[in-house]
Amino acid sequence: MLNSPLPRDPIAEAREQWVSHGWASEADAMAAITAVMRTASIYLQRADAILKPHGLTFARFEVLALLGFSKRGSLPMSRASELLQVHATSLTNSVDRLEATGLVQRIAHPTDGRTRLLELNPQGLEVLNAAREDLNKMLFAQSNLAPKDATELFEILSRFRRASCDFL
Amino acid sequence: MLNSPLPRDPIAEAREQWVSHGWASEADAMAAITAVMRTASIYLQRADAILKPHGLTFARFEVLALLGFSKRGSLPMSRASELLQVHATSLTNSVDRLEATGLVQRIAHPTDGRTRLLELNPQGLEVLNAAREDLNKMLFAQSNLAPKDATELFEILSRFRRASCDFL
DNA sequence: TCCAAACCCTTGGAAGTCCAAGTATATTGT
DNA sequence: ACAATATACTTGGACTTCCAAGGGTTTGGA
């Protein structure tokens, strides 16, 4: 999608339409929510572009990053999907690909036959470190968010997520 | 994905990991960006659930809403994909489905053989009105955002989108 | 004029998301 | 002890997104 910037913010325009059609009380939330979706899509595209040379997507990067932080070095899939807050099937999908490229391993749980433990392979750790460095340099350090905005944004969304029972 | 709320915000946890591993200067942006993605996914799920009884998804709703606002009642696909800020192929996909259910029509452009005009059918207008009412009542009016937060959120994301050349 | 470049849209493919349903294993209650 | 229930993961399907590549149409420069 080639970005020749639009002369006018289409979300601001939609907001005005909302107001002029009599839904003024919902207009701000509509605009905020639509902007959140658009912003997520921009960041996701940028992240995926940065990760592509590493053979990763953002979804798979998140799995590696989570495993990299786990004390034991392994994590049940159920726990991982809970922490990443994605459906179990999405994780199955990601892990299938990570396993196919040898970055991750599914191993049996010692006592519970239902559970699969995820383990980072040495190669997975290398890819994770390289990918994270790129992501830090090229995405997070250049987020186009003023430091104050980044903080405020996180706080607003934390209030939202708590209100939505995303966490206690 | 059954939401038994987590005892602790996993994004806040990731942020701490970032700090303790020496990436403190990127930690706030990482947390903000991750929170944006998570929030978008929550809203998208809620929107799709609300729209499902209307036979719509959020992507298709946005197409209908855009057409409902256009003065002439018709819009070139290129213009629509520009305003919705999605790739042309995504719009083709949405319009295929909207056309298959009779909500929308592709008609030939009078003077430019390349261009297809999108037109809302009477049935599409009905579905749009009903769906928008539900979305206003069940999503936007219950966004879990304090009015001040909604405004501030939109402003922060507008600054970001402008800085990212999303619009002028 | 006319051929190359630009433009509009579609097709095919890879990837992600979710849900519903199925399989296998554990746990629980009688 | 055993049947019913719950949990963990996978499979298949629907949907979205993007990209790369192709087919038609229009425009513009030599």
Coordinates of C-alpha atoms (C1' of nucleotides) in Angstrom, one line a residue:
Chain A
M1 CA 0.0 0.0 0.0
L2 CA 1.8 3.1 -1.2
N3 CA 1.3 6.0 1.1
S4 CA 0.7 9.2 -0.7
P5 CA -0.5 11.0 2.4
L6 CA -4.1 12.1 2.3
P7 CA -4.9 15.8 2.3
R8 CA -7.2 15.4 5.3
D9 CA -7.5 12.9 8.1
P10 CA -10.2 10.4 7.0
I11 CA -10.9 9.5 10.6
A12 CA -11.5 13.2 11.6
E13 CA -13.8 13.3 8.6
A14 CA -15.8 10.3 9.8
R15 CA -16.0 11.9 13.2
E16 CA -17.6 15.0 11.7
Q17 CA -20.1 12.8 9.8
W18 CA -21.0 11.1 13.1
V19 CA -21.6 14.5 14.7
S20 CA -23.6 15.9 11.8
H21 CA -25.8 12.8 11.7
G22 CA -26.8 13.1 15.3
W23 CA -24.5 10.6 16.9
A24 CA -22.3 13.3 18.6
S25 CA -22.2 11.4 21.9
E26 CA -20.6 8.4 20.3
A27 CA -18.3 10.4 17.9
D28 CA -15.3 10.6 20.1
A29 CA -15.2 7.0 21.0
M30 CA -15.7 6.0 17.4
A31 CA -12.8 8.2 16.3
A32 CA -10.6 6.9 19.1
I33 CA -11.3 3.3 18.4
T34 CA -10.9 3.7 14.6
A35 CA -7.6 5.5 15.2
V36 CA -6.4 2.6 17.5
M37 CA -7.1 0.1 14.8
R38 CA -5.4 2.2 12.1
T39 CA -2.4 2.7 14.4
A40 CA -2.1 -0.9 15.2
S41 CA -2.1 -1.8 11.5
I42 CA 0.6 0.8 10.8
Y43 CA 2.9 -0.6 13.6
L44 CA 2.2 -4.1 12.6
Q45 CA 3.2 -3.5 9.0
R46 CA 6.4 -1.7 10.1
A47 CA 7.3 -4.5 12.6
D48 CA 6.7 -7.2 10.0
A49 CA 8.9 -5.4 7.5
I50 CA 11.7 -5.1 10.0
L51 CA 11.4 -8.7 11.1
K52 CA 11.1 -10.2 7.6
P53 CA 14.9 -10.4 7.1
H54 CA 15.0 -12.5 10.3
G55 CA 12.4 -14.8 8.9
L56 CA 10.0 -13.7 11.6
T57 CA 6.7 -12.0 11.9
F58 CA 5.6 -9.9 14.9
A59 CA 3.4 -12.7 16.2
R60 CA 6.3 -15.2 16.1
F61 CA 8.7 -12.7 17.6
E62 CA 6.4 -12.3 20.5
V63 CA 6.5 -16.0 21.2
L64 CA 10.3 -16.0 21.1
A65 CA 10.5 -13.0 23.3
L66 CA 8.3 -14.5 25.8
L67 CA 10.3 -17.7 25.9
G68 CA 13.5 -15.7 26.2
F69 CA 12.2 -14.1 29.4
S70 CA 10.9 -17.3 31.1
K71 CA 13.1 -18.4 34.0
R72 CA 13.0 -22.1 33.3
G73 CA 13.4 -21.6 29.6
S74 CA 10.2 -23.5 28.9
L75 CA 6.6 -22.7 29.1
P76 CA 3.3 -24.6 28.6
M77 CA 1.5 -23.6 25.4
S78 CA -1.6 -22.8 27.5
R79 CA 0.4 -20.4 29.7
A80 CA 2.1 -18.8 26.6
S81 CA -1.2 -18.2 24.8
E82 CA -2.6 -16.7 28.1
L83 CA 0.3 -14.3 28.5
L84 CA 0.4 -13.3 24.8
Q85 CA -3.4 -13.0 25.0
V86 CA -4.1 -14.8 21.8
H87 CA -6.3 -17.8 21.1
A88 CA -4.7 -21.2 21.5
T89 CA -5.1 -21.9 17.8
S90 CA -3.1 -18.8 16.9
L91 CA -0.3 -20.0 19.1
T92 CA -0.4 -23.5 17.5
N93 CA -0.1 -21.8 14.2
S94 CA 2.9 -19.7 15.2
V95 CA 4.6 -22.5 17.0
D96 CA 4.2 -24.8 14.0
R97 CA 6.2 -22.4 11.9
L98 CA 8.8 -21.7 14.6
E99 CA 9.3 -25.4 15.0
A100 CA 9.5 -25.9 11.3
T101 CA 12.4 -23.5 11.1
G102 CA 14.1 -25.0 14.2
L103 CA 13.8 -22.0 16.5
V104 CA 11.6 -23.6 19.0
Q105 CA 10.8 -27.1 20.3
R106 CA 7.7 -28.7 21.6
I107 CA 8.5 -31.1 24.4
A108 CA 6.4 -33.4 26.6
H109 CA 5.4 -32.2 30.0
P110 CA 6.9 -34.6 32.7
T111 CA 3.7 -35.2 34.6
D112 CA 0.8 -33.9 32.5
G113 CA 0.2 -35.8 29.2
R114 CA -2.0 -33.0 27.8
T115 CA 0.5 -30.3 28.1
R116 CA 3.2 -29.4 25.7
L117 CA 6.2 -27.3 26.8
L118 CA 7.7 -24.8 24.5
E119 CA 11.5 -24.5 24.6
L120 CA 13.7 -22.0 22.8
N121 CA 16.5 -23.6 20.8
P122 CA 20.0 -22.1 20.7
Q123 CA 19.3 -20.9 17.1
G124 CA 16.0 -19.4 18.3
L125 CA 17.9 -17.5 20.9
E126 CA 20.3 -16.1 18.3
V127 CA 17.4 -15.0 16.0
L128 CA 15.6 -13.5 19.0
N129 CA 18.6 -11.4 20.0
A130 CA 19.2 -10.1 16.5
A131 CA 15.5 -9.4 15.8
R132 CA 15.0 -7.7 19.1
E133 CA 18.0 -5.4 18.5
D134 CA 16.5 -4.4 15.1
L135 CA 13.1 -3.9 16.5
N136 CA 14.4 -1.7 19.3
K137 CA 16.5 0.4 17.0
M138 CA 14.1 0.7 14.0
L139 CA 10.7 0.5 15.6
F140 CA 10.6 1.3 19.3
A141 CA 13.3 3.9 19.3
Q142 CA 11.6 5.5 16.3
S143 CA 8.0 5.1 17.3
N144 CA 6.9 8.6 16.2
L145 CA 5.6 9.0 19.7
A146 CA 6.8 11.8 21.9
P147 CA 8.1 10.3 25.2
K148 CA 5.2 11.9 27.1
D149 CA 2.7 10.6 24.5
A150 CA 4.0 7.1 24.8
T151 CA 3.6 7.1 28.5
E152 CA 0.1 8.7 28.4
L153 CA -0.9 6.3 25.6
F154 CA 0.1 3.3 27.7
E155 CA -1.7 4.7 30.7
I156 CA -5.0 5.3 28.8
L157 CA -4.9 1.9 27.3
S158 CA -4.1 0.3 30.6
R159 CA -7.2 1.9 32.1
F160 CA -9.2 0.6 29.1
R161 CA -7.8 -2.9 29.3
R162 CA -8.4 -3.1 33.0
A163 CA -11.9 -2.0 32.5
S164 CA -12.3 -4.6 29.8
C165 CA -11.1 -7.3 32.3
D166 CA -8.0 -8.0 30.3
F167 CA -6.2 -8.2 33.7
L168 CA -7.0 -7.5 37.3
Chain B
M1 CA -10.4 -17.1 23.8
L2 CA -12.0 -17.3 27.3
N3 CA -11.0 -14.3 29.3
S4 CA -10.2 -15.3 32.8
P5 CA -8.4 -12.0 33.7
L6 CA -4.8 -12.3 34.3
P7 CA -3.5 -11.4 37.8
R8 CA -1.0 -9.1 36.4
D9 CA -0.7 -7.0 33.2
P10 CA 1.5 -9.0 30.8
I11 CA 2.5 -5.9 28.9
A12 CA 3.6 -4.1 32.1
E13 CA 5.6 -7.2 32.8
A14 CA 7.2 -7.2 29.4
R15 CA 8.0 -3.5 30.0
E16 CA 9.9 -4.4 33.2
Q17 CA 11.8 -7.1 31.4
W18 CA 12.8 -4.5 28.8
V19 CA 14.1 -2.2 31.5
S20 CA 15.9 -4.8 33.4
H21 CA 17.7 -6.1 30.2
G22 CA 19.1 -2.7 29.5
W23 CA 16.6 -1.4 26.9
A24 CA 15.0 1.1 29.2
S25 CA 15.0 3.9 26.6
E26 CA 12.8 1.8 24.3
A27 CA 10.6 0.3 27.0
D28 CA 7.8 2.9 27.0
A29 CA 7.4 2.8 23.3
M30 CA 7.4 -1.0 23.3
A31 CA 4.7 -1.1 25.9
A32 CA 2.6 1.6 24.2
I33 CA 2.8 -0.1 20.8
T34 CA 2.1 -3.5 22.3
A35 CA -0.9 -2.1 24.1
V36 CA -2.2 -0.5 21.0
M37 CA -2.1 -3.8 19.2
R38 CA -3.8 -5.6 22.0
T39 CA -6.5 -2.9 22.3
A40 CA -7.2 -3.0 18.6
S41 CA -7.6 -6.7 18.8
I42 CA -10.1 -6.4 21.7
Y43 CA -12.2 -3.8 19.9
L44 CA -12.1 -5.7 16.6
Q45 CA -13.4 -8.8 18.3
R46 CA -16.2 -6.9 20.0
A47 CA -17.1 -5.1 16.8
D48 CA -17.2 -8.3 14.8
A49 CA -19.4 -10.0 17.4
I50 CA -21.9 -7.2 17.4
L51 CA -22.0 -7.1 13.6
K52 CA -22.2 -10.8 13.1
P53 CA -26.1 -10.9 13.4
H54 CA -26.2 -8.3 10.6
G55 CA -24.0 -10.5 8.4
L56 CA -21.2 -8.1 8.5
T57 CA -17.6 -7.8 9.8
F58 CA -16.0 -4.5 10.8
A59 CA -14.1 -4.3 7.5
R60 CA -17.3 -4.6 5.5
F61 CA -19.1 -2.3 7.8
E62 CA -16.5 0.4 7.1
V63 CA -17.1 0.1 3.4
L64 CA -20.9 0.5 3.8
A65 CA -20.4 3.4 6.2
L66 CA -18.2 5.2 3.7
L67 CA -20.6 4.7 0.9
G68 CA -23.4 5.9 3.1
F69 CA -21.6 9.2 3.6
S70 CA -20.6 9.8 0.0
K71 CA -22.6 12.6 -1.6
R72 CA -23.2 11.0 -5.0
G73 CA -23.9 7.6 -3.5
S74 CA -21.1 6.1 -5.4
L75 CA -17.3 6.0 -5.1
P76 CA -14.4 4.6 -7.2
M77 CA -12.8 1.6 -5.5
S78 CA -9.4 3.4 -5.6
R79 CA -10.9 6.3 -3.7
A80 CA -12.5 4.0 -1.2
S81 CA -9.4 2.0 -0.5
E82 CA -7.5 5.3 -0.1
L83 CA -10.0 6.7 2.5
L84 CA -10.3 3.4 4.3
Q85 CA -6.5 3.2 4.2
V86 CA -6.4 -0.5 3.3
H87 CA -4.7 -2.2 0.4
A88 CA -6.7 -2.4 -2.8
T89 CA -6.8 -6.1 -2.6
S90 CA -8.4 -6.0 0.8
L91 CA -11.2 -3.8 -0.6
T92 CA -11.7 -6.2 -3.5
N93 CA -12.1 -9.0 -1.0
S94 CA -14.7 -7.0 1.1
V95 CA -16.6 -5.8 -1.9
D96 CA -16.8 -9.3 -3.4
R97 CA -18.6 -10.4 -0.3
L98 CA -20.8 -7.3 0.0
E99 CA -21.8 -7.8 -3.7
A100 CA -22.5 -11.5 -3.2
T101 CA -25.0 -10.6 -0.5
G102 CA -26.5 -7.9 -2.5
L103 CA -25.6 -5.0 -0.3
V104 CA -23.4 -3.2 -2.8
Q105 CA -22.9 -3.0 -6.6
R106 CA -20.0 -2.5 -8.8
I107 CA -20.9 -0.3 -11.8
A108 CA -18.8 0.9 -14.7
H109 CA -17.3 4.4 -14.6
P110 CA -18.9 6.5 -17.4
T111 CA -15.6 7.8 -18.8
D112 CA -12.8 5.7 -17.4
G113 CA -12.8 2.1 -18.4
R114 CA -10.4 1.2 -15.6
T115 CA -12.4 2.4 -12.8
R116 CA -15.3 0.6 -11.0
L117 CA -17.8 2.6 -9.0
L118 CA -19.2 1.3 -5.8
E119 CA -22.8 1.9 -5.1
L120 CA -24.9 1.1 -2.0
N121 CA -28.0 -0.9 -2.7
P122 CA -31.3 -0.1 -0.9
Q123 CA -30.8 -3.3 1.1
G124 CA -27.3 -2.2 1.9
L125 CA -28.6 1.0 3.3
E126 CA -31.0 -0.8 5.5
V127 CA -28.3 -3.1 6.8
L128 CA -25.9 -0.2 7.3
N129 CA -28.5 1.7 9.4
A130 CA -29.3 -1.2 11.6
A131 CA -25.6 -2.2 12.1
R132 CA -24.6 1.3 12.8
E133 CA -27.2 1.7 15.5
D134 CA -26.0 -1.5 17.2
L135 CA -22.4 -0.4 17.0
N136 CA -23.2 3.0 18.4
K137 CA -25.2 1.5 21.3
M138 CA -23.1 -1.5 22.1
L139 CA -19.5 -0.5 21.2
F140 CA -19.0 3.2 20.9
A141 CA -21.3 4.2 23.7
Q142 CA -19.7 1.5 25.9
S143 CA -16.1 1.9 24.9
N144 CA -14.7 1.6 28.4
L145 CA -12.9 4.9 27.7
A146 CA -13.6 7.9 29.9
P147 CA -14.6 10.8 27.7
K148 CA -11.4 12.6 28.5
D149 CA -9.4 9.5 27.7
A150 CA -11.2 9.1 24.3
T151 CA -10.3 12.6 23.3
E152 CA -6.7 12.4 24.5
L153 CA -6.3 9.0 22.9
F154 CA -7.5 10.3 19.5
E155 CA -5.2 13.3 19.8
I156 CA -2.1 11.3 20.6
L157 CA -2.8 8.9 17.8
S158 CA -3.5 11.8 15.4
R159 CA 0.0 13.2 16.2
F160 CA 1.4 9.8 15.6
R161 CA -0.4 9.3 12.3
R162 CA 0.5 12.7 11.0
A163 CA 4.2 12.1 11.9
S164 CA 3.9 8.7 10.1
C165 CA 2.6 10.5 7.0
D166 CA -0.8 8.9 7.2
F167 CA -2.2 12.3 6.2
L168 CA -1.0 15.9 5.8
Chain C
dT1 C1' 1.0 8.8 -34.1
dC2 C1' 2.2 5.3 -31.1
dC3 C1' 4.8 3.1 -27.6
dA4 C1' 6.1 3.4 -22.9
dA5 C1' 4.7 4.5 -18.5
dA6 C1' 1.2 5.1 -15.2
dC7 C1' -3.1 3.7 -13.3
dC8 C1' -7.1 0.6 -11.7
dC9 C1' -8.5 -3.6 -10.4
dT10 C1' -8.2 -8.7 -9.8
dT11 C1' -6.0 -13.2 -8.9
dG12 C1' -3.1 -16.3 -6.2
dG13 C1' -0.4 -17.0 -2.2
dA14 C1' 1.3 -16.5 2.5
dA15 C1' 0.2 -15.2 7.1
dG16 C1' -2.5 -13.8 10.9
dT17 C1' -7.0 -13.9 13.8
dC18 C1' -11.0 -16.3 15.6
dC19 C1' -14.5 -20.1 16.3
dA20 C1' -16.4 -24.8 16.4
dA21 C1' -15.5 -29.3 16.8
dG22 C1' -12.5 -33.3 17.7
dT23 C1' -8.9 -36.1 20.4
dA24 C1' -6.4 -37.2 24.3
dT25 C1' -5.4 -36.8 29.1
dA26 C1' -6.7 -35.4 34.1
dT27 C1' -9.6 -34.5 37.7
dT28 C1' -13.8 -35.0 40.3
dG29 C1' -17.8 -36.9 42.5
dT30 C1' -20.5 -40.6 43.6
Chain D
dA1 C1' -13.5 -47.6 40.7
dC2 C1' -15.8 -45.4 37.0
dA3 C1' -18.5 -42.2 34.7
dA4 C1' -18.9 -37.3 34.0
dT5 C1' -16.6 -33.1 33.5
dA6 C1' -12.8 -30.2 32.7
dT7 C1' -8.4 -29.1 30.5
dA8 C1' -4.8 -29.0 26.6
dC9 C1' -4.0 -29.0 22.2
dT10 C1' -4.9 -29.6 17.1
dT11 C1' -7.7 -29.6 12.9
dG12 C1' -10.7 -27.4 9.6
dG13 C1' -13.1 -23.4 8.1
dA14 C1' -14.1 -18.4 7.6
dC15 C1' -12.2 -14.0 7.4
dT16 C1' -8.8 -10.3 7.1
dT17 C1' -4.4 -8.4 5.8
dC18 C1' -0.6 -7.8 2.8
dC19 C1' 2.5 -8.6 -1.4
dA20 C1' 3.7 -9.9 -6.2
dA21 C1' 2.3 -10.4 -10.5
dG22 C1' -0.9 -10.0 -14.4
dG23 C1' -4.6 -7.8 -17.6
dG24 C1' -6.9 -3.8 -19.3
dT25 C1' -7.2 1.2 -20.0
dT26 C1' -5.5 5.8 -20.2
dT27 C1' -2.1 9.3 -20.7
dG28 C1' 1.9 11.6 -22.3
dG29 C1' 6.4 12.2 -24.5
dA30 C1' 9.3 11.4 -28.6

